[in-house]
Coordinates of C-alpha atoms in Angstrom, one line a residue:
X1 CA -20.3 -14.2 -7.2
X2 CA -23.7 -15.8 -7.8
X3 CA -24.6 -19.4 -7.1
X4 CA -25.7 -19.8 -10.7
X5 CA -22.1 -19.3 -11.8
X6 CA -21.1 -22.4 -9.9
X7 CA -23.4 -24.5 -12.1
X8 CA -21.9 -23.0 -15.2
X9 CA -18.4 -24.2 -14.2
X10 CA -18.0 -27.7 -15.6
X11 CA -14.7 -28.4 -13.7
X12 CA -16.6 -28.3 -10.4
X13 CA -19.0 -31.1 -11.3
X14 CA -21.8 -29.7 -9.2
X15 CA -25.4 -31.1 -9.5
X16 CA -28.3 -29.0 -8.3
X17 CA -30.7 -31.0 -6.1
X18 CA -33.0 -28.2 -5.0
X19 CA -33.4 -24.4 -4.7
X20 CA -33.4 -23.4 -8.4
X21 CA -35.3 -20.2 -7.5
X22 CA -32.5 -19.1 -5.1
X23 CA -29.6 -19.3 -7.6
X24 CA -29.2 -15.5 -7.7
X25 CA -27.9 -15.5 -4.1
X26 CA -24.4 -14.0 -3.6
X27 CA -21.6 -16.1 -2.3
X28 CA -19.1 -14.3 -0.1
X29 CA -17.0 -17.2 1.1
X30 CA -16.7 -20.9 1.5
X31 CA -16.4 -23.3 4.5
X32 CA -15.9 -27.0 4.8
X33 CA -17.4 -28.6 7.9
X34 CA -18.7 -31.9 9.4
X35 CA -19.7 -30.4 12.7
X36 CA -23.3 -30.9 13.8
X37 CA -23.6 -27.2 14.6
X38 CA -21.0 -25.1 12.8
X39 CA -22.9 -21.8 13.3
X40 CA -20.2 -20.2 15.5
X41 CA -17.8 -20.3 12.5
X42 CA -20.3 -18.8 10.0
X43 CA -21.2 -15.2 9.3
X44 CA -23.6 -15.6 6.4
X45 CA -23.2 -15.8 2.6
X46 CA -21.0 -18.9 2.6
X47 CA -21.1 -21.9 0.4
X48 CA -20.9 -24.8 3.0
X49 CA -19.2 -28.0 1.9
X50 CA -19.8 -31.1 3.9
X51 CA -18.9 -34.8 3.7
X52 CA -22.0 -35.8 5.7
X53 CA -19.9 -37.3 8.6
X54 CA -22.2 -35.5 11.0
X55 CA -25.3 -37.5 9.8
X56 CA -26.0 -40.7 11.9
X57 CA -29.6 -41.1 10.8
X58 CA -32.4 -39.2 8.9
X59 CA -33.4 -37.2 12.0
X60 CA -30.1 -35.3 11.9
X61 CA -30.7 -33.5 8.6
X62 CA -33.4 -31.2 9.9
X63 CA -31.5 -29.5 12.8
X64 CA -28.3 -29.2 10.7
X65 CA -30.1 -27.4 7.8
X66 CA -32.1 -25.3 10.2
X67 CA -28.8 -24.0 11.8
X68 CA -27.4 -23.1 8.3
X69 CA -30.6 -21.3 7.3
X70 CA -30.7 -19.3 10.5
X71 CA -27.1 -18.1 10.0
X72 CA -27.9 -17.1 6.4
X73 CA -25.5 -19.3 4.4
X74 CA -25.9 -19.1 0.6
X75 CA -26.0 -22.8 -0.1
X76 CA -25.1 -26.3 1.0
X77 CA -22.9 -28.7 -1.2
X78 CA -22.8 -32.3 0.0
X79 CA -20.2 -34.8 -1.1
X80 CA -21.2 -38.2 -2.3
X81 CA -18.0 -40.1 -1.4
X82 CA -19.3 -41.1 2.1
X83 CA -22.8 -42.4 1.3
X84 CA -22.8 -42.8 -2.4
X85 CA -25.8 -40.4 -2.9
X86 CA -27.1 -37.4 -1.0
X87 CA -29.9 -38.8 1.3
X88 CA -33.5 -37.8 0.6
X89 CA -34.0 -36.4 4.1
X90 CA -31.3 -33.8 3.5
X91 CA -33.0 -32.8 0.2
X92 CA -36.4 -32.4 2.0
X93 CA -34.9 -30.4 4.8
X94 CA -33.2 -28.0 2.4
X95 CA -36.4 -27.6 0.5
X96 CA -38.3 -26.8 3.7
X97 CA -35.8 -24.1 4.6
X98 CA -35.3 -22.8 1.0
X99 CA -31.6 -23.6 1.1
X100 CA -30.1 -24.4 -2.3
X101 CA -28.5 -27.9 -2.3
X102 CA -25.7 -29.2 -4.6
X103 CA -24.2 -32.6 -4.9
X104 CA -20.4 -32.8 -5.3
X105 CA -19.2 -35.7 -7.4
X106 CA -16.8 -37.9 -5.6
X107 CA -14.2 -37.3 -8.3
X108 CA -14.1 -33.6 -7.3
X109 CA -12.1 -32.6 -4.3
X110 CA -13.5 -30.0 -1.9
X111 CA -10.2 -28.1 -2.2
X112 CA -11.0 -27.6 -5.9
X113 CA -14.4 -26.0 -5.2
X114 CA -12.9 -24.0 -2.3
X115 CA -10.0 -22.6 -4.5
X116 CA -12.4 -21.6 -7.3
X117 CA -14.8 -19.8 -4.9
X118 CA -12.0 -18.0 -3.1
X119 CA -10.4 -16.9 -6.3
X120 CA -13.7 -15.5 -7.7
X121 CA -14.8 -13.8 -4.5
X122 CA -11.4 -12.3 -3.9
X123 CA -11.3 -10.9 -7.4
X124 CA -14.7 -9.3 -7.1
X125 CA -13.9 -7.9 -3.7
X126 CA -10.7 -6.4 -5.1
X127 CA -12.7 -4.8 -7.8
X128 CA -15.1 -3.4 -5.3
X129 CA -12.2 -2.1 -3.2
X130 CA -10.6 -0.6 -6.3
X131 CA -13.8 1.4 -7.0
X132 CA -13.8 2.6 -3.4
X133 CA -10.1 3.5 -3.6
X134 CA -10.7 5.4 -6.8
X135 CA -13.5 7.4 -5.3
X136 CA -11.4 8.1 -2.2
X137 CA -8.5 9.3 -4.5
X138 CA -10.8 11.7 -6.3
X139 CA -12.1 13.0 -3.0
X140 CA -8.6 13.6 -1.7
X141 CA -7.2 15.2 -4.8
X142 CA -10.1 17.5 -5.5
X143 CA -10.9 18.8 -2.0
X144 CA -10.3 18.4 1.7
X145 CA -8.6 15.4 3.1
X146 CA -10.6 12.2 2.7
X147 CA -9.5 10.7 6.0
X148 CA -5.9 10.1 5.5
X149 CA -4.0 6.9 5.0
X150 CA -5.7 5.3 8.0
X151 CA -8.9 5.1 6.1
X152 CA -7.2 3.4 3.2
X153 CA -5.7 0.8 5.6
X154 CA -9.1 0.2 7.0
X155 CA -10.4 -0.5 3.5
X156 CA -7.7 -3.0 2.9
X157 CA -8.6 -4.7 6.2
X158 CA -12.3 -4.8 5.8
X159 CA -12.5 -5.7 2.0
X160 CA -9.4 -7.8 1.4
X161 CA -8.5 -9.0 4.9
X162 CA -5.1 -7.4 4.6
X163 CA -3.4 -5.8 7.6
X164 CA -1.1 -3.0 6.5
X165 CA 0.9 -0.1 8.0
X166 CA 2.6 3.0 6.6
X167 CA 6.1 3.6 7.7
X168 CA 8.6 6.5 7.2
X169 CA 12.0 5.8 5.7
X170 CA 13.4 6.1 9.2
X171 CA 11.0 3.4 10.5
X172 CA 8.5 5.7 12.2
X173 CA 4.9 4.4 12.2
X174 CA 2.9 7.0 10.2
X175 CA -0.5 5.2 9.9
X176 CA -2.0 2.0 11.3
X177 CA -5.4 0.4 10.8
X178 CA -8.1 0.5 13.4
X179 CA -8.7 -2.7 15.4
X180 CA -8.8 -5.6 13.1
X181 CA -8.0 -8.5 15.5
X182 CA -4.8 -9.8 17.1
X183 CA -1.6 -9.3 15.1
X184 CA 1.7 -11.0 15.1
X185 CA 4.0 -9.0 17.4
X186 CA 1.5 -6.2 17.9
X187 CA 0.1 -5.8 21.4
X188 CA -3.1 -4.0 20.5
X189 CA -3.7 -5.7 17.1
X190 CA -3.0 -2.6 15.1
X191 CA 0.4 -1.0 15.8
X192 CA 3.7 -2.7 15.0
X193 CA 6.4 -2.7 17.7
X194 CA 9.2 -0.2 17.1
X195 CA 11.8 -2.8 16.4
X196 CA 9.6 -4.4 13.7
X197 CA 9.1 -1.0 12.1
X198 CA 12.8 -0.4 12.1
X199 CA 13.6 -3.9 10.6
X200 CA 11.0 -3.4 7.8
X201 CA 12.2 0.1 7.0
X202 CA 15.8 -1.2 6.8
X203 CA 14.9 -4.1 4.6
X204 CA 12.9 -1.8 2.3
X205 CA 15.7 0.7 1.9
X206 CA 18.3 -2.1 1.4
X207 CA 16.2 -3.8 -1.2
X208 CA 15.5 -0.5 -3.0
X209 CA 19.1 0.5 -3.0
X210 CA 20.1 -2.9 -4.5
X211 CA 17.8 -2.3 -7.5
X212 CA 15.5 -5.3 -6.8
X213 CA 12.0 -5.0 -8.1
X214 CA 9.2 -4.6 -5.6
X215 CA 7.2 -5.5 -3.8
X216 CA 10.0 -6.7 -1.4
X217 CA 9.1 -9.6 0.8
X218 CA 10.5 -9.9 4.3
X219 CA 10.0 -12.7 6.9
X220 CA 10.3 -11.7 10.5
X221 CA 9.8 -14.7 12.8
X222 CA 6.8 -16.5 11.4
X223 CA 5.3 -13.5 9.7
X224 CA 5.9 -12.4 6.1
X225 CA 5.5 -8.8 5.0
X226 CA 5.4 -7.4 1.5
X227 CA 6.8 -3.9 1.2
X228 CA 5.5 -1.4 -1.4
X229 CA 7.2 2.0 -1.8
X230 CA 5.0 5.1 -1.5
X231 CA 6.5 7.8 -3.7
X232 CA 5.6 11.4 -4.2
X233 CA 3.1 12.1 -6.9
X234 CA 4.3 15.7 -7.3
X235 CA 6.3 17.0 -10.3
X236 CA 10.1 17.3 -10.0
X237 CA 11.0 20.8 -8.7
X238 CA 12.7 23.3 -10.9
X239 CA 15.9 24.9 -9.8
X240 CA 15.3 26.9 -6.7
X241 CA 11.9 25.4 -5.9
X242 CA 13.1 23.0 -3.3
X243 CA 14.2 25.8 -1.0
X244 CA 10.7 27.3 -1.2
X245 CA 9.1 24.1 0.1
X246 CA 8.9 21.8 -2.8
X247 CA 8.6 18.1 -2.0
X248 CA 11.8 16.1 -1.5
X249 CA 13.1 14.3 -4.5
X250 CA 11.8 10.8 -5.4
X251 CA 14.3 8.2 -4.2
X252 CA 14.7 5.4 -1.7
X253 CA 15.7 7.7 1.2
X254 CA 12.6 9.8 0.8
X255 CA 10.0 7.0 0.3
X256 CA 7.3 6.1 2.7
X257 CA 6.6 2.3 2.6
X258 CA 3.4 0.4 2.8
X259 CA 4.0 -2.8 4.8
X260 CA 1.4 -5.5 4.1
X261 CA 1.2 -8.6 6.3
X262 CA 1.1 -11.0 3.5
X263 CA 3.3 -12.7 0.9
X264 CA 2.7 -11.0 -2.4
X265 CA 5.0 -13.3 -4.3
X266 CA 2.1 -15.3 -5.9
X267 CA -0.5 -12.5 -6.2
X268 CA -2.3 -12.0 -9.5
X269 CA -1.4 -8.9 -11.5
X270 CA -4.9 -7.4 -10.7
X271 CA -4.2 -7.6 -7.0
X272 CA -0.7 -6.1 -7.3
X273 CA -2.2 -3.3 -9.4
X274 CA -4.7 -2.6 -6.7
X275 CA -2.0 -2.3 -4.1
X276 CA 0.0 0.0 -6.3
X277 CA -3.1 2.1 -6.6
X278 CA -3.4 2.2 -2.8
X279 CA 0.2 3.5 -2.6
X280 CA -0.6 6.3 -5.0
X281 CA -3.6 7.2 -2.8
X282 CA -1.4 7.3 0.3
X283 CA 1.1 9.4 -1.7
X284 CA -1.6 12.0 -2.1
X285 CA -1.7 12.3 1.7
X286 CA 2.0 12.3 1.9
X287 CA 2.2 15.2 -0.6
X288 CA -0.5 17.1 1.4
X289 CA 1.5 16.7 4.6
X290 CA 4.7 17.7 2.8
X291 CA 2.9 20.8 1.5
X292 CA 2.0 21.8 5.0
X293 CA 5.7 22.1 5.8
X294 CA 6.1 24.8 3.1
X295 CA 5.6 27.8 5.4
X296 CA 8.0 26.3 8.0
X297 CA 10.6 25.6 5.4
X298 CA 10.4 29.2 4.0
X299 CA 10.7 30.6 7.5
X300 CA 13.8 28.6 8.2
X301 CA 15.3 29.5 4.8
X302 CA 14.7 33.3 5.4
X303 CA 16.2 33.2 8.9
X304 CA 19.2 31.2 7.8
X305 CA 19.8 33.6 4.9
X306 CA 19.8 36.5 7.3
X307 CA 22.2 34.7 9.6
X308 CA 24.6 33.8 6.9
X309 CA 24.5 37.2 5.2
X310 CA 25.6 39.0 8.4
X311 CA 22.2 40.8 8.9
X312 CA 21.7 42.8 12.0
X313 CA 20.5 40.9 15.1
X314 CA 17.4 43.1 15.3
X315 CA 16.4 41.9 11.8
X316 CA 17.0 38.3 12.6
X317 CA 15.1 38.7 15.9
X318 CA 12.1 40.1 13.9
X319 CA 12.0 37.0 11.7
X320 CA 12.3 34.7 14.8
X321 CA 9.3 36.4 16.3
X322 CA 7.3 35.5 13.2
X323 CA 8.6 31.9 13.3
X324 CA 8.0 31.2 16.9
X325 CA 4.1 31.2 16.8
X326 CA 4.2 29.1 13.6
X327 CA 6.4 26.4 15.0
X328 CA 5.0 26.5 18.6
X329 CA 1.4 27.7 18.3
X330 CA 0.1 29.5 21.4
X331 CA 3.6 30.3 22.7
X332 CA 3.7 33.6 24.4
X333 CA 7.4 34.4 24.8
X334 CA 10.1 33.8 22.3
X335 CA 11.7 30.3 22.7
X336 CA 15.3 29.2 22.9
X337 CA 16.6 27.7 19.7
X338 CA 18.9 24.9 18.6
X339 CA 20.4 24.4 15.1
X340 CA 20.9 20.9 13.6
X341 CA 22.9 20.4 10.5
X342 CA 22.8 17.3 8.3
X343 CA 24.6 16.2 5.2
X344 CA 24.2 13.2 2.9
X345 CA 27.4 12.4 0.9
X346 CA 27.6 9.9 -1.9
X347 CA 30.6 8.2 -3.4
X348 CA 29.4 9.1 -6.9
X349 CA 28.0 12.3 -8.3
X350 CA 24.5 13.0 -6.9
X351 CA 23.0 16.5 -7.2
X352 CA 20.2 15.9 -4.7
X353 CA 22.2 15.5 -1.5
X354 CA 20.8 18.6 0.2
X355 CA 17.2 17.8 -0.6
X356 CA 17.8 14.1 0.6
X357 CA 19.3 15.4 3.8
X358 CA 16.3 17.8 4.3
X359 CA 13.8 14.9 3.9
X360 CA 15.7 12.7 6.3
X361 CA 16.2 15.5 8.9
X362 CA 12.5 16.2 8.9
X363 CA 11.8 12.6 9.6
X364 CA 14.5 12.2 12.2
X365 CA 13.4 15.3 14.2
X366 CA 9.8 14.2 14.5
X367 CA 8.9 13.7 18.1
X368 CA 7.7 10.0 18.3
X369 CA 5.4 11.0 21.2
X370 CA 3.5 13.4 18.9
X371 CA 0.7 12.0 16.7
X372 CA -1.7 13.3 14.1
X373 CA -1.2 15.4 11.0
X374 CA 0.2 18.2 13.0
X375 CA 3.0 16.0 14.4
X376 CA 5.7 18.0 12.4
X377 CA 4.6 21.5 13.4
X378 CA 7.8 22.0 15.4
X379 CA 10.2 21.3 12.5
X380 CA 11.6 23.9 10.2
X381 CA 14.2 22.6 7.8
X382 CA 15.9 24.4 4.9
X383 CA 18.6 23.2 2.6
X384 CA 21.4 25.0 0.8
X385 CA 23.8 23.1 -1.5
X386 CA 24.5 19.7 0.0
X387 CA 23.6 20.7 3.5
X388 CA 20.2 20.7 5.4
X389 CA 19.8 23.0 8.4
X390 CA 17.0 22.7 11.0
X391 CA 15.8 25.5 13.2
X392 CA 14.4 23.9 16.3
X393 CA 12.5 25.9 18.9
X394 CA 12.6 25.0 22.6
X395 CA 9.9 26.3 24.8
X396 CA 10.9 29.0 27.3
X397 CA 11.3 27.7 30.8
X398 CA 8.4 28.3 33.1
X399 CA 9.0 29.8 36.6
X400 CA 10.5 27.3 38.9
X401 CA 11.7 24.9 36.1
X402 CA 15.3 23.7 36.2
X403 CA 17.7 24.2 33.3
X404 CA 17.8 20.4 32.7
X405 CA 14.2 20.4 31.8
X406 CA 15.0 22.2 28.5
X407 CA 17.6 19.6 27.4
X408 CA 16.6 19.9 23.8
X409 CA 18.0 17.6 21.1
X410 CA 20.9 15.4 22.2
X411 CA 23.3 14.1 19.6
X412 CA 23.9 10.8 21.3
X413 CA 20.2 9.8 21.3
X414 CA 19.1 11.6 18.1
X415 CA 19.9 8.8 15.7
X416 CA 19.4 5.8 18.1
X417 CA 16.1 4.7 16.8
X418 CA 16.8 5.3 13.1
X419 CA 20.5 4.3 12.7
X420 CA 19.8 0.8 11.4
X421 CA 17.3 1.5 8.7
X422 CA 19.1 4.6 7.5
X423 CA 22.5 2.7 7.5
X424 CA 20.8 0.0 5.3
X425 CA 19.5 2.7 2.9
X426 CA 22.9 4.3 2.6
X427 CA 25.0 1.1 2.5
X428 CA 27.4 0.9 -0.3
X429 CA 27.8 4.5 -1.4
X430 CA 26.3 7.0 1.0
X431 CA 26.8 8.6 4.5
X432 CA 24.6 10.7 6.7
X433 CA 26.3 13.0 9.2
X434 CA 24.6 15.2 11.7
X435 CA 25.8 18.0 14.0
X436 CA 23.8 19.5 16.9
X437 CA 24.4 23.0 18.5
X438 CA 23.8 24.1 22.1
X439 CA 20.6 26.0 22.8
X440 CA 20.7 29.8 22.4
X441 CA 18.2 32.3 23.6
X442 CA 18.6 35.2 21.2
X443 CA 19.2 36.2 17.6
X444 CA 22.8 37.2 18.5
X445 CA 23.6 33.6 19.4
X446 CA 22.1 32.0 16.3
X447 CA 25.1 32.6 14.0
X448 CA 27.4 31.0 16.6
X449 CA 24.9 28.1 16.9
X450 CA 25.0 27.5 13.2
X451 CA 28.8 27.4 13.1
X452 CA 28.8 25.2 16.2
X453 CA 26.4 22.7 14.5
X454 CA 28.6 22.7 11.4
X455 CA 31.8 22.0 13.3
X456 CA 30.0 19.2 15.2
X457 CA 28.9 17.7 11.9
X458 CA 32.5 17.7 10.7
X459 CA 33.5 15.8 13.9
X460 CA 30.8 13.3 13.1
X461 CA 32.1 12.9 9.5
X462 CA 35.5 11.9 10.9
X463 CA 34.0 8.8 12.6
X464 CA 33.5 5.5 10.9
X465 CA 30.0 4.3 10.0
X466 CA 27.2 5.2 7.6
X467 CA 25.2 7.3 10.1
X468 CA 27.0 9.4 12.6
X469 CA 26.1 12.4 14.9
X470 CA 28.1 14.7 17.2
X471 CA 27.0 17.4 19.6
X472 CA 28.3 20.7 20.9
X473 CA 29.7 19.1 24.0
X474 CA 32.4 17.4 22.0
X475 CA 33.7 20.7 20.6
X476 CA 35.5 21.5 23.9
X477 CA 37.5 18.3 23.5
X478 CA 40.5 17.1 21.5
X479 CA 38.0 15.5 19.0
X480 CA 37.4 19.0 17.6
X481 CA 40.9 18.9 16.1
X482 CA 40.8 15.4 14.6
X483 CA 38.5 16.1 11.6
X484 CA 40.9 18.8 10.4
X485 CA 44.0 16.5 10.3
X486 CA 44.8 15.6 6.7
X487 CA 44.1 11.9 5.9
X488 CA 47.7 11.2 4.9
X489 CA 49.0 12.7 8.2
X490 CA 46.5 10.6 10.2
X491 CA 47.5 7.4 8.4
X492 CA 51.2 8.0 8.9
X493 CA 50.8 9.0 12.6
X494 CA 48.7 5.9 13.5
X495 CA 50.8 3.5 11.4
X496 CA 54.0 4.6 13.1
X497 CA 52.6 4.0 16.6
X498 CA 50.1 1.1 16.1
X499 CA 51.3 -1.0 13.2
X500 CA 54.1 -2.6 15.2
X501 CA 51.6 -3.6 17.9
X502 CA 49.1 -4.9 15.3
X503 CA 51.8 -7.0 13.6
X504 CA 52.8 -8.5 17.0
X505 CA 49.2 -9.2 17.9
X506 CA 48.7 -10.9 14.6
X507 CA 51.7 -13.2 15.0
X508 CA 51.4 -13.9 18.7
X509 CA 47.8 -13.2 19.7
X510 CA 49.2 -11.1 22.5
X511 CA 46.3 -8.6 22.6
X512 CA 48.6 -5.6 23.0
X513 CA 46.2 -3.2 21.3
X514 CA 43.3 -4.0 23.7
X515 CA 45.7 -3.8 26.6
X516 CA 46.9 -0.4 25.5
X517 CA 43.3 0.9 25.2
X518 CA 42.4 -0.4 28.6
X519 CA 45.5 1.0 30.2
X520 CA 44.8 4.5 28.9
X521 CA 41.1 4.2 29.8
X522 CA 42.2 3.5 33.4
X523 CA 44.4 6.5 33.5
X524 CA 47.5 4.4 33.8
X525 CA 46.3 2.6 37.0
X526 CA 48.0 -0.8 37.1
X527 CA 45.5 -2.3 39.6
X528 CA 42.3 -1.0 37.9
X529 CA 43.5 -2.0 34.4
X530 CA 44.6 -5.5 35.6
X531 CA 41.2 -6.0 37.3
X532 CA 39.4 -4.9 34.1
X533 CA 41.4 -7.3 31.9
X534 CA 41.3 -10.1 34.5
X535 CA 45.1 -10.3 34.5
X536 CA 47.8 -10.5 37.2
X537 CA 49.6 -7.1 37.6
X538 CA 52.8 -8.7 36.6
X539 CA 51.3 -10.0 33.3
X540 CA 50.0 -6.4 32.6
X541 CA 53.5 -5.0 33.3
X542 CA 55.0 -7.5 30.9
X543 CA 52.5 -6.4 28.1
X544 CA 53.1 -2.7 28.7
X545 CA 56.8 -3.3 28.6
X546 CA 56.4 -5.1 25.3
X547 CA 54.4 -2.1 23.9
X548 CA 57.2 0.3 25.0
X549 CA 59.9 -2.0 23.5
X550 CA 58.1 -2.3 20.1
X551 CA 57.3 1.4 19.8
X552 CA 60.2 3.1 21.5
X553 CA 57.8 5.0 23.7
X554 CA 57.5 5.4 27.5
X555 CA 53.9 5.0 28.9
X556 CA 54.9 6.7 32.1
X557 CA 55.3 10.0 30.2
X558 CA 52.2 12.2 29.6
X559 CA 53.3 13.1 26.0
X560 CA 53.6 9.4 24.9
X561 CA 50.3 8.5 26.6
X562 CA 48.6 11.4 24.6
X563 CA 50.2 10.2 21.4
X564 CA 48.9 6.7 21.8
X565 CA 45.4 8.1 22.9
X566 CA 45.1 10.2 19.7
X567 CA 46.4 7.4 17.5
X568 CA 43.7 5.0 18.8
X569 CA 41.1 7.7 18.3
X570 CA 42.2 8.3 14.7
X571 CA 42.6 4.6 13.7

């Protein structure tokens, strides 16, 4: 804004005392000070408000004004409440240094002037940023990438003093601004800690699933964040397009999120519109990255169709030889492979479960140690029906390496970092279950790996919780049988064995169920179990005797121990 505009605002009550020829100067900020030398807090272009408390005599005006002029402030506005009038020595000093001088009537609070200037400057800066964003959008949509979301975040920081980050629905940090100063909870001033990313993603998904209008505001500690969804700008795929690499469907589980370190609750519509424009710009980059997965998706789809159709191993091996260099550029020998199967199930009728599972699996399988737009080059995920299937290459062992160095994907750690945000997004009517196969080294083993991953996913589906995974190691255990036991049989079996104990615990607070679990976990060892429960052995013997009395079973018999063990696992 221009200085001249301040005089035209009657509510400010400003009177020009000098500097009429300088009224076309731009004002880029405002500062109130009574320091004798405030230069360290000024960067130029400010309107400086002062109550004149720094002035002890006429000689103080010259050095004060000289400092302001050297820094390059736009103007000085002096309040009259302290001295009644602006002293002549200050008027002379400002004229000497060509610094415009205003008098602020004592009836006008400095806060009123500050609020007016900040509102005007912020609006103009937002307009300037909107123009930059629009140019950047055109550059990205009409040609090569214009720098990615990081550039947009830097624009927000430099032009609106807004710190922002882009997160995946699973809480992965996709983009962060360059250094913009220290941040709450961020060690280097730019990146958010992983736990903060997970919390923000969880809050975003929960808010979106609840139907609340955005932006969603979240307070973590003393910091407030506003969350804006980043949705795909692409058209909805026609039937059959998704398998050929079309973007995942629009929806809360597929959305990126723009997390802004600010409370947008009282923002003007213009500012909110600008942030929505920024999300659309980031969505262009999201679509570009998603399009880069097209080849990998098609390769995965072709390989899986060959596997499921019973094609000859030689034909499957030929497609794998094509896939290996695409997924692991520069790889000389064919890798080992793993298969990961995921499924999203909804309580109601939802036709997009397979595509949702595909989008989530692509995010889950991203290696957090990998950065840059090529971070997903090792992921090939297809979907068929309600199921998403990932073909994951594992580099061939170099000479001298041990088998453990090619551990691949482990089911017990796969979902550790993303379970909370995804559970929030699925809460109420959805579940995500994942199964992981063992590594195989040839086309002949790929069909078995696919079935193994599917069996493991069914084991995961038998467990409680919104987000569950199981691995191939569990298929050699009794847990392989549990998912295939009908629900009514499971309920009858567990009720017959455990309901008498639950009823007794409820009436007497006897803790028979925890005692039974500990006794079986200690392989029936009286001393180890008593030590774990901090009980005397005689007390333990009394509780076990009560369990046997209530159920008619004998815990010294292997068959009865196994029945109790399975009942606890199925309950």
